PDB file of C-alpha atoms in Angstrom:
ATOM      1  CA  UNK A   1      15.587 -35.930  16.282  1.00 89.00           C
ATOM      2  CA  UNK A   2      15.812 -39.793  14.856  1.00 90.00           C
ATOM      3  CA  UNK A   3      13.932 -40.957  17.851  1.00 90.00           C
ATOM      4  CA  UNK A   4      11.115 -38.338  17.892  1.00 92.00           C
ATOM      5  CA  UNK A   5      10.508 -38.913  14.231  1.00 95.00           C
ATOM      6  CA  UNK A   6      10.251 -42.751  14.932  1.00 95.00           C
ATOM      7  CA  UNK A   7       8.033 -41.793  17.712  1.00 93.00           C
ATOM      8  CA  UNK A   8       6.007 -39.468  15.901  1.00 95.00           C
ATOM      9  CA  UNK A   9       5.506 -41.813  12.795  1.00 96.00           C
ATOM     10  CA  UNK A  10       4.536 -45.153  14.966  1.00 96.00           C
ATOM     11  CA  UNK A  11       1.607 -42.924  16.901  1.00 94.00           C
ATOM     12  CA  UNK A  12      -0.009 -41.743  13.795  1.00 94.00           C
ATOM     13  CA  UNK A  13       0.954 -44.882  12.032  1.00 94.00           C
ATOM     14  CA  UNK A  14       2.816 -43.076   9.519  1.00 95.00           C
ATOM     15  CA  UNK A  15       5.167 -45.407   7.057  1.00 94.00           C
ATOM     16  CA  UNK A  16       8.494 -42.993   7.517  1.00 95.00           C
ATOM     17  CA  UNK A  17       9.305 -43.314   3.976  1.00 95.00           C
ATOM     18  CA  UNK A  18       5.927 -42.050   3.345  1.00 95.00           C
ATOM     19  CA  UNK A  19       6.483 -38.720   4.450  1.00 96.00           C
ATOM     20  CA  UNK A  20       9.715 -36.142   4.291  1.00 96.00           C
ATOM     21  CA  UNK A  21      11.717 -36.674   7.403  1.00 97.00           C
ATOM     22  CA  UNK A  22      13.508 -32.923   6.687  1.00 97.00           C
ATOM     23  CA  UNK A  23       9.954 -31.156   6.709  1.00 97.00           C
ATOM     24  CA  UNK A  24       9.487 -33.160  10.308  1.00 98.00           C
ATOM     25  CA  UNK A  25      13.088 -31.906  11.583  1.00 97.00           C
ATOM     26  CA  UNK A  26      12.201 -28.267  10.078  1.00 97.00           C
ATOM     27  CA  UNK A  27       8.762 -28.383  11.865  1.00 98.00           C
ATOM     28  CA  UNK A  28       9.789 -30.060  15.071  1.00 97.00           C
ATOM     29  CA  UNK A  29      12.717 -27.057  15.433  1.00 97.00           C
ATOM     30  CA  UNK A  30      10.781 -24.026  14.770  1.00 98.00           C
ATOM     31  CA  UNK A  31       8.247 -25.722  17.126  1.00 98.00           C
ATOM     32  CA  UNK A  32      10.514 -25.770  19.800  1.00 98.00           C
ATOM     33  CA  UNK A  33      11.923 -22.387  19.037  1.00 98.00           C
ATOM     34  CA  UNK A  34       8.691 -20.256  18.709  1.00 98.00           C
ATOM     35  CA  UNK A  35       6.746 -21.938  21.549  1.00 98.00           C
ATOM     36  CA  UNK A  36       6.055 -19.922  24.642  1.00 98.00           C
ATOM     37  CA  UNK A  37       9.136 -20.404  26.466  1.00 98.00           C
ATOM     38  CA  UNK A  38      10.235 -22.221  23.812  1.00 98.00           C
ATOM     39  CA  UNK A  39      14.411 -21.930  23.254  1.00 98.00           C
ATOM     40  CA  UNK A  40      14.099 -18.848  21.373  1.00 98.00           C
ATOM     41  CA  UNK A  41      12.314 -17.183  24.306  1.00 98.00           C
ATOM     42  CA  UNK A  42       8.741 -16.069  23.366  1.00 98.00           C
ATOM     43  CA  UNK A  43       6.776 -15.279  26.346  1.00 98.00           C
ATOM     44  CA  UNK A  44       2.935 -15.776  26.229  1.00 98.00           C
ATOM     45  CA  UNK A  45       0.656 -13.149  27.174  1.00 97.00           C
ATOM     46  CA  UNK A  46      -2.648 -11.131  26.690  1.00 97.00           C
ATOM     47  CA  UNK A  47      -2.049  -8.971  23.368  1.00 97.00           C
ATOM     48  CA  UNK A  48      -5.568  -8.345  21.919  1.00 96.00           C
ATOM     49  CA  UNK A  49      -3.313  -7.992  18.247  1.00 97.00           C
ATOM     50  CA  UNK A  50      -4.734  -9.918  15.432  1.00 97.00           C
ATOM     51  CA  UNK A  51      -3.369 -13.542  14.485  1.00 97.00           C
ATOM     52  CA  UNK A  52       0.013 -12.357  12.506  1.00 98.00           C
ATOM     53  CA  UNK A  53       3.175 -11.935  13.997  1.00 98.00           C
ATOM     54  CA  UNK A  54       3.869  -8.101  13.055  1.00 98.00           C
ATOM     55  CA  UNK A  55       4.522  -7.596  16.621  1.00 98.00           C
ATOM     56  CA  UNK A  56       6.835 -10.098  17.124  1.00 98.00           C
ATOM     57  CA  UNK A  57       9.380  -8.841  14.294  1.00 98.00           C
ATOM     58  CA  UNK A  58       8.842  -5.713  15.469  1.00 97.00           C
ATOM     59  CA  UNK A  59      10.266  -6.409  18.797  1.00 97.00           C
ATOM     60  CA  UNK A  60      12.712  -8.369  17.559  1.00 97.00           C
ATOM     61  CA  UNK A  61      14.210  -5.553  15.787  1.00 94.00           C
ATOM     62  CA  UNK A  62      14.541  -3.331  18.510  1.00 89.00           C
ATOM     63  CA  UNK A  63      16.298  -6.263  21.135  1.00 85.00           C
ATOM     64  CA  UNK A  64      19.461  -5.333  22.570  1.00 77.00           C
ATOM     65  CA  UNK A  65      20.777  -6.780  24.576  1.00 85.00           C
ATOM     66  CA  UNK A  66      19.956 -10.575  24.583  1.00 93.00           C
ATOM     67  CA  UNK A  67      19.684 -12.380  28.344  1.00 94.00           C
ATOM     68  CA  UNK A  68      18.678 -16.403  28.534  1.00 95.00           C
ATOM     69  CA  UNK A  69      17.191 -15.328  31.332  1.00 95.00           C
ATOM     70  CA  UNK A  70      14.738 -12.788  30.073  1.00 95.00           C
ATOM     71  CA  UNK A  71      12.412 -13.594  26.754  1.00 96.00           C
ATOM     72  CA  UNK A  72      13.065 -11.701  23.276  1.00 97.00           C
ATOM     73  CA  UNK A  73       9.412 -11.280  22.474  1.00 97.00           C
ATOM     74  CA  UNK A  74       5.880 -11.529  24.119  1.00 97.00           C
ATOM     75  CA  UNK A  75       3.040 -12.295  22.061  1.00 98.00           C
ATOM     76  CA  UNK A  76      -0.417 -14.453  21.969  1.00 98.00           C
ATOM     77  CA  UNK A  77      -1.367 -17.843  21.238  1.00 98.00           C
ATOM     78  CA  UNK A  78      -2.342 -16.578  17.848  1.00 98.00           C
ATOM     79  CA  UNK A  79       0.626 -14.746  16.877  1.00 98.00           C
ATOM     80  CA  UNK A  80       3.042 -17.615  18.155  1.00 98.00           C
ATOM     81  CA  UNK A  81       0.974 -19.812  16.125  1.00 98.00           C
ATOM     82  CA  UNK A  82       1.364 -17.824  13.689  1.00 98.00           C
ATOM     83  CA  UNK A  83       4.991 -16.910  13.643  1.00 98.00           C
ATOM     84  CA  UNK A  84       5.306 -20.449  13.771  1.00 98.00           C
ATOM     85  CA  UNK A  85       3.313 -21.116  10.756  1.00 98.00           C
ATOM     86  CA  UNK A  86       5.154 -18.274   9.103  1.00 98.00           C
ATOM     87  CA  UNK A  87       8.695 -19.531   9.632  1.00 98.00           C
ATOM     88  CA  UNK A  88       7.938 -22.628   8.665  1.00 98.00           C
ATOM     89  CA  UNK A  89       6.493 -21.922   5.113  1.00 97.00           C
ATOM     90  CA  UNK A  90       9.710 -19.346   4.558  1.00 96.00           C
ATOM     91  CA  UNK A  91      11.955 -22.697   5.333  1.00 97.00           C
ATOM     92  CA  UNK A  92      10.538 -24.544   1.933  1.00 96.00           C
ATOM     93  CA  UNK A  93       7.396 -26.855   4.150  1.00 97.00           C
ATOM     94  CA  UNK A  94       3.606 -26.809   3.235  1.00 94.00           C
ATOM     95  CA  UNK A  95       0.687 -27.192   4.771  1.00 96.00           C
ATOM     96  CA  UNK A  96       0.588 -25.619   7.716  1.00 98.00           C
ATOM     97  CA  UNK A  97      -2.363 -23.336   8.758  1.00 98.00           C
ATOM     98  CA  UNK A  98      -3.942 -22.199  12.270  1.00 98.00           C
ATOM     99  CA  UNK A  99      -6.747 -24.008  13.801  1.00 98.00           C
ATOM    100  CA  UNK A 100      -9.253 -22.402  16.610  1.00 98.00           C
ATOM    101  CA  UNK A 101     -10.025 -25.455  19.112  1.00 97.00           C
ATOM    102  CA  UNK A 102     -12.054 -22.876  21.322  1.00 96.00           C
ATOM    103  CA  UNK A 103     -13.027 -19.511  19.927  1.00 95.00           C
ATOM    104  CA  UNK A 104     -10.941 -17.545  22.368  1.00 95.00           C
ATOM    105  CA  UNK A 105      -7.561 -19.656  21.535  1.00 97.00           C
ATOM    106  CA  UNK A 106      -5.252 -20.541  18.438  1.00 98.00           C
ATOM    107  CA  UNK A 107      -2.482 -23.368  17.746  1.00 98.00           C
ATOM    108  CA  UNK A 108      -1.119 -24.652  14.447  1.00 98.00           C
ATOM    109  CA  UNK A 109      -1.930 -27.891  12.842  1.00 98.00           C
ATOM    110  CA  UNK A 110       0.412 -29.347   9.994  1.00 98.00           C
ATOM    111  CA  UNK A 111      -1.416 -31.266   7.373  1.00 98.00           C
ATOM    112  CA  UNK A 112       0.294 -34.343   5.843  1.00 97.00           C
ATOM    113  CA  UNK A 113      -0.444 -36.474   2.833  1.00 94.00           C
ATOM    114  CA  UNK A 114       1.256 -39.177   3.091  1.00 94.00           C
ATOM    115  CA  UNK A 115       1.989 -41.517  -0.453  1.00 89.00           C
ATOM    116  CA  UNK A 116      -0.850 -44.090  -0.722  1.00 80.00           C
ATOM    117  CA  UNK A 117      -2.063 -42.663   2.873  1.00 82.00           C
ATOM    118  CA  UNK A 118      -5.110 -40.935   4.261  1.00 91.00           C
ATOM    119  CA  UNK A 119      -4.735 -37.168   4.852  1.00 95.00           C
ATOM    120  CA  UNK A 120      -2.905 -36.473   8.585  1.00 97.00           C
ATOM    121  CA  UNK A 121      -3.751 -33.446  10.599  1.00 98.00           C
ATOM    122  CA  UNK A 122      -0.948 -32.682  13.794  1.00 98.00           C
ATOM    123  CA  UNK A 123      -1.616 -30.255  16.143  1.00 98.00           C
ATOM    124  CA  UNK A 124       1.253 -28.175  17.105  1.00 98.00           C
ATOM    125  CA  UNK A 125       0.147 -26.314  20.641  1.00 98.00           C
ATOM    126  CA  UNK A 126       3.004 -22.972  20.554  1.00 97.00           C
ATOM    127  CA  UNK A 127       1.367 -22.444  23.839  1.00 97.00           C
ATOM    128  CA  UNK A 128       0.288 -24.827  26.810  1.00 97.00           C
ATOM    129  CA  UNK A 129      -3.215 -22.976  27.110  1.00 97.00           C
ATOM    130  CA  UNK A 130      -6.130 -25.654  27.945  1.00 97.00           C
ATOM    131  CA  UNK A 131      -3.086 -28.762  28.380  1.00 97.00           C
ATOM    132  CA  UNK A 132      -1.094 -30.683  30.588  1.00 96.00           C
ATOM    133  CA  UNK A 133       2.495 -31.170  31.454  1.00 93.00           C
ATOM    134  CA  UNK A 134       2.071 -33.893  28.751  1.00 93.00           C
ATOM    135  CA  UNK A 135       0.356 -32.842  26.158  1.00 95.00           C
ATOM    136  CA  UNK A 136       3.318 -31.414  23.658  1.00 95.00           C
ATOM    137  CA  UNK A 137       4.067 -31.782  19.578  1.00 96.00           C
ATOM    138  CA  UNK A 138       0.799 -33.457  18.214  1.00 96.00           C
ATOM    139  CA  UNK A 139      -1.072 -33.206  21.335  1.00 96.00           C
ATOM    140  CA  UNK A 140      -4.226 -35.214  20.699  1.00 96.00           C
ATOM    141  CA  UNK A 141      -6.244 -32.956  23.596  1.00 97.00           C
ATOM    142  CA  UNK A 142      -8.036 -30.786  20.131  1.00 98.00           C
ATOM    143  CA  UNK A 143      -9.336 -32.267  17.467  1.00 97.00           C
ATOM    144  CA  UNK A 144      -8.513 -30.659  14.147  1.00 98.00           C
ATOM    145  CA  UNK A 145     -10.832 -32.788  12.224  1.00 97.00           C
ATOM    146  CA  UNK A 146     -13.508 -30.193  14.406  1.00 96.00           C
ATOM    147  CA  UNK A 147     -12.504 -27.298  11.422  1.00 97.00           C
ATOM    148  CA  UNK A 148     -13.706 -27.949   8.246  1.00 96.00           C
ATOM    149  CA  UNK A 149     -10.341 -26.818   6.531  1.00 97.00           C
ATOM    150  CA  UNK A 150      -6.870 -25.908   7.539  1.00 97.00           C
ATOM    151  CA  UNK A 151      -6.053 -23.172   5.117  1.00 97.00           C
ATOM    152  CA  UNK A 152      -2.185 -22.728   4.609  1.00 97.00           C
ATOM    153  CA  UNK A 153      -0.551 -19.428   6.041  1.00 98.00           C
ATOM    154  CA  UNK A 154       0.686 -17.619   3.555  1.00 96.00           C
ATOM    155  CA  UNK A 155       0.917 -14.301   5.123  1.00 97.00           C
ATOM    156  CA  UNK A 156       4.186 -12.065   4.762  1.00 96.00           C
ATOM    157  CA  UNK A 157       4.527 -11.406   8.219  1.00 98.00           C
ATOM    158  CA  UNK A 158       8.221  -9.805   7.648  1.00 97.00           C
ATOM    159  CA  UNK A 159       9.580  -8.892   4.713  1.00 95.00           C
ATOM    160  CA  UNK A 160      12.404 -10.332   3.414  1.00 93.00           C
ATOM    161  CA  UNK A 161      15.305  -7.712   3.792  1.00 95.00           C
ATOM    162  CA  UNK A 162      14.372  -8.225   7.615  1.00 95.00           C
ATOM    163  CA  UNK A 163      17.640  -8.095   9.779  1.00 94.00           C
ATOM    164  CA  UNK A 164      18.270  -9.173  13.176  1.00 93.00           C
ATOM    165  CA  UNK A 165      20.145  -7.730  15.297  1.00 93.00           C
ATOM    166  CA  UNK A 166      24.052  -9.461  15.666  1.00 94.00           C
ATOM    167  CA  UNK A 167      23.671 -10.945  19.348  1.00 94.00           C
ATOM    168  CA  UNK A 168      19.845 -11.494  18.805  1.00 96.00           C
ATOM    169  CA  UNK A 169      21.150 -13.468  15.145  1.00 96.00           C
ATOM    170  CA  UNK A 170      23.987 -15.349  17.248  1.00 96.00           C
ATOM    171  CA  UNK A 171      21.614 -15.890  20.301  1.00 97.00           C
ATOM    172  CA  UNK A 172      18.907 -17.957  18.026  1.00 98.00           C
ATOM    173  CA  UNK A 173      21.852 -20.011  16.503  1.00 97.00           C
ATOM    174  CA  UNK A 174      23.487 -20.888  19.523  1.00 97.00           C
ATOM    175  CA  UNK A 175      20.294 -21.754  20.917  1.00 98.00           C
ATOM    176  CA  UNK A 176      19.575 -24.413  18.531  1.00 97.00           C
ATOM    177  CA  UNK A 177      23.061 -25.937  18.809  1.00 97.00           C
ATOM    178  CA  UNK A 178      22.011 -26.144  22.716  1.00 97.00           C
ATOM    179  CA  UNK A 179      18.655 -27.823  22.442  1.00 98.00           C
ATOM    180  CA  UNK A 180      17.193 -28.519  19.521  1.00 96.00           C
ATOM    181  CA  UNK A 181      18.864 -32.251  19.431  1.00 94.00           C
ATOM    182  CA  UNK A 182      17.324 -32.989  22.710  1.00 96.00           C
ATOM    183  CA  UNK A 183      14.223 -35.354  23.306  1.00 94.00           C
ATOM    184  CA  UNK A 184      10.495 -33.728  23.270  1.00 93.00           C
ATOM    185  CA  UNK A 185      10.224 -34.857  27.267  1.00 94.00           C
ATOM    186  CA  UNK A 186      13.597 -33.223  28.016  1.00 97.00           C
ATOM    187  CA  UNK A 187      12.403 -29.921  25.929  1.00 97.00           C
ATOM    188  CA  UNK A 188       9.090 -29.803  27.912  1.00 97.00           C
ATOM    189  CA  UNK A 189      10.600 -29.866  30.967  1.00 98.00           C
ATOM    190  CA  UNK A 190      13.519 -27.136  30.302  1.00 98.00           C
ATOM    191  CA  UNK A 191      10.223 -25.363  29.068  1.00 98.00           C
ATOM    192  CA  UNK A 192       8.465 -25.187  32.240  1.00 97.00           C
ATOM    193  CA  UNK A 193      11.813 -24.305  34.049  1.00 98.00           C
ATOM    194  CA  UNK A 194      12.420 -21.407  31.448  1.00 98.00           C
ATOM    195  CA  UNK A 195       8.576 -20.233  31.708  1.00 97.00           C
ATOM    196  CA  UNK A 196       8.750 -20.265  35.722  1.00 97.00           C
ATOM    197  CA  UNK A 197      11.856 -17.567  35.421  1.00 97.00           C
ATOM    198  CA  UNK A 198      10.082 -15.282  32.671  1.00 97.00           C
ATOM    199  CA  UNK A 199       7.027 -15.221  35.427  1.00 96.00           C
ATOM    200  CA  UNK A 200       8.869 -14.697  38.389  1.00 96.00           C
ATOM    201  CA  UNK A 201       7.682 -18.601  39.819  1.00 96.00           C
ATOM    202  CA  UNK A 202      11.246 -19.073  40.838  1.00 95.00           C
ATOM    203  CA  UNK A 203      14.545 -17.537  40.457  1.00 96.00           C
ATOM    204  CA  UNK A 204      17.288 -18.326  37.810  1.00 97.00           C
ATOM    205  CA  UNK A 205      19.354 -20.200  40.648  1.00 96.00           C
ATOM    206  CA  UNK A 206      16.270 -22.550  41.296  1.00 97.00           C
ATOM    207  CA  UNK A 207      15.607 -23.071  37.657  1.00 98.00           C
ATOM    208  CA  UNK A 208      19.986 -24.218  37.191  1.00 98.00           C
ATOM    209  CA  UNK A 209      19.796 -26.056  40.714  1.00 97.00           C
ATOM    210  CA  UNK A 210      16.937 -28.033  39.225  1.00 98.00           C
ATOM    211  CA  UNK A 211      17.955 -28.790  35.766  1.00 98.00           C
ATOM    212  CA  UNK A 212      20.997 -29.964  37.416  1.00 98.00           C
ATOM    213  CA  UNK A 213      19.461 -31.979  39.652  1.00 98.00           C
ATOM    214  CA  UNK A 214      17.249 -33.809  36.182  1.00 97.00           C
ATOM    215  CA  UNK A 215      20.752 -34.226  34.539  1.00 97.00           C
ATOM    216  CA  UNK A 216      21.457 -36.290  37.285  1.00 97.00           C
ATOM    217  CA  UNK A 217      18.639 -38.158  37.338  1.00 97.00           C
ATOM    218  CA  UNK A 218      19.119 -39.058  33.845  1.00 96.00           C
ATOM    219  CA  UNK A 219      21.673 -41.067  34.998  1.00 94.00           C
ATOM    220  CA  UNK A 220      24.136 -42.040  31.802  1.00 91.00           C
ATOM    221  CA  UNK A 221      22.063 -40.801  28.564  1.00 86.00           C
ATOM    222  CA  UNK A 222      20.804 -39.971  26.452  1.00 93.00           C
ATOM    223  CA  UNK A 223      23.671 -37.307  25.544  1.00 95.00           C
ATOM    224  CA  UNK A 224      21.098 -35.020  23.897  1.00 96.00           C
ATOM    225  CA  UNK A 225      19.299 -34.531  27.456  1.00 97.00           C
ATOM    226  CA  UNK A 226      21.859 -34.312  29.386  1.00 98.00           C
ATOM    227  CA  UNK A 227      23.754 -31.868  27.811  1.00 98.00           C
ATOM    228  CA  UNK A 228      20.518 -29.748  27.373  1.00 98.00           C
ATOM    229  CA  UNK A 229      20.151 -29.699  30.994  1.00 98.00           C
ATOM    230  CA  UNK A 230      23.754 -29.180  31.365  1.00 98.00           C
ATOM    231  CA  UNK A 231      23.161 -25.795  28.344  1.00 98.00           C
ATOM    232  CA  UNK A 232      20.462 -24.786  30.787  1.00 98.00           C
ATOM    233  CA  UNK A 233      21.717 -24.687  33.612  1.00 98.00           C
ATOM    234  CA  UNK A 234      24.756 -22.637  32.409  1.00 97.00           C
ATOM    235  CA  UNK A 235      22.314 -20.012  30.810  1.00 96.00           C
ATOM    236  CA  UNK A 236      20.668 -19.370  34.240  1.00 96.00           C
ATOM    237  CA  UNK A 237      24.222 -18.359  35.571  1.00 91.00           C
ATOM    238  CA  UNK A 238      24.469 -16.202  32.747  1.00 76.00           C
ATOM    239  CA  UNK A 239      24.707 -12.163  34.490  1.00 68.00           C
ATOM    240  CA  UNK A 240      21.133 -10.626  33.377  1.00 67.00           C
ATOM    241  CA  UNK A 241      22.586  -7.516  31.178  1.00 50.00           C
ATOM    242  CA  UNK A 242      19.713  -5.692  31.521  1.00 47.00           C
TER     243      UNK A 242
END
C-alpha cells in the first residue's frame, strides 16, 4: 500500500504530505473490492438500473452461500461506480462523484485538493469497459477535466441498519486480509484470472494453475504478490457450494 501511494503521488506530482495517505488506503481498498471482478466479487453486466447501487445491497442480502469461485453481485458500470462512491463516503472520505467519459458508460473520479496545490481529479475505472490490461487506479485513458463538475455522491444507497449475511460478512473480511496488501499490477492480473472464471473463459483449475505459475515467476518478492497469488490459487480449489 506504501509503494502504490509513492507511486500514485510521484505520477500526479503530488507532495505526500500534501494529501491524507488514510483517504488513499481507504480509496485504493474499496477500489479493489467493488471493481468488476474485483476481490469482493462483483461481476459486470448489462442491467439497464439507474446509477445507485440498490441492486447490489439487495443481492447482497439474499447471498448464501458464498463461493470464491462464483461472484456475490452483478451490476453495471454505473452502479459499481456507484457502490464504490457510496462506500467510500460512509468510510469518513470526500470528494468522490461519478463521471460519464462516453454517454453510454460511468466510472468514479476522486477529487483532491491538495495544501498549496492545484485541484487533482483521479479516475477510478470499477470496470475495464473502453481500457487495456494497463489502464487501472487513475487510468489517464478519460479525461475528467471533459465534465464541468464532479458532484460528490451523497446518495443513501443502504440504510444503515443494513446486515450482511455471517459468511458473506466473514467472506469480505477475509478477502481483504488476502489481497488488499498486494501491488496494483499483481491485483490486475488476479482480476483478469477471477473475471475469466465468472465468464466461463477458463475453468477454476486453469485460473490456480496459472496464478501459480505468476507466483513463480515472481521469483523471491515482493511478499504481498506472492502470497496473493498463493490466496488465489487456494480459492480456486475451494469446492463450489452451490
Amino acid at each position: 500500500m506504501r509503494s502504490s501511494f509513492q507511486s500514485f503521488t510521484k505520477a500526479y506530482k503530488i507532495a505526500p504530505s500534501t494529501i491524507s495517505y488514510s483517504d488513499f488506503v481507504i480509496v485504493r481498498l474499496l477500489y479493489e473490492a467493488t471493481r468488476d471482478a474485483g476481490y469482493w466479487n462483483m461481476h459486470w453486466t448489462i442491467t439497464n438500473m439507474p446509477p445507485n447501487s440498490d441492486q447490489v445491497w439487495h443481492q447482497w442480502k439474499s447471498v448464501r452461500p458464498v463461493s470464491p469461485i462464483r461472484f456475490t453481485a452483478f451490476a453495471e458500470c454505473d452502479e459499481l461506480s456507484a457502490l464504490f462512491a457510496f462506500l467510500v463516503e460512509r468510510a469518513g472520505v470526500h470528494s468522490v462523484g461519478l463521471f460519464w467519459p462516453y454517454p453510454n458508460h460511468t466510472v468514479a473520479v476522486w477529487v483532491l485538493r491538495p495544501m498549496n496545490g492545484s485541484e487533482v481529479r483521479v479516475v477510478v475505472p470499477t470496470s475495464q469497459i473502453f481500457l487495456e490490461f494497463t489502464d487501472s487506479f487513475g487510468t489517464r485513458k478519460f479525461n475528467p477535466w471533459h465534465q464541468k463538475t464532479i458532484f460528490e455522491y451523497k446518495r443513501h444507497d443502504a440504510p444503515d441498519s443494513f446486515e450482511f449475511s455471517k459468511p458473506l460478512y466473514d467472506f469480505f473480511l477475509a478477502q481483504i486480509d488476502k489481497y488488499a496488501g498486494a501491488s496494483d499490477s499483481t491485483l490486475q492480473e488476479i482480476r483478469y484470472l477471477r473475471e475469466g472464471v465468472f465468464l466461463k473463459s477458463w475453468t477454476a483449475v486453469s485460473a490456480a494453475k496459472d496464478a501459480l505459475s505468476r507466483k513463480s515467476g515472481l521469483g523471491a518478492g515482493p511478499r504481498e504478490d506472492l502470497s496473493a497469488f498463493q490466496n488465489f490459487a487456494q480459492d480456486m480449489s475451494v469446492p463450489d457450494s452451490q
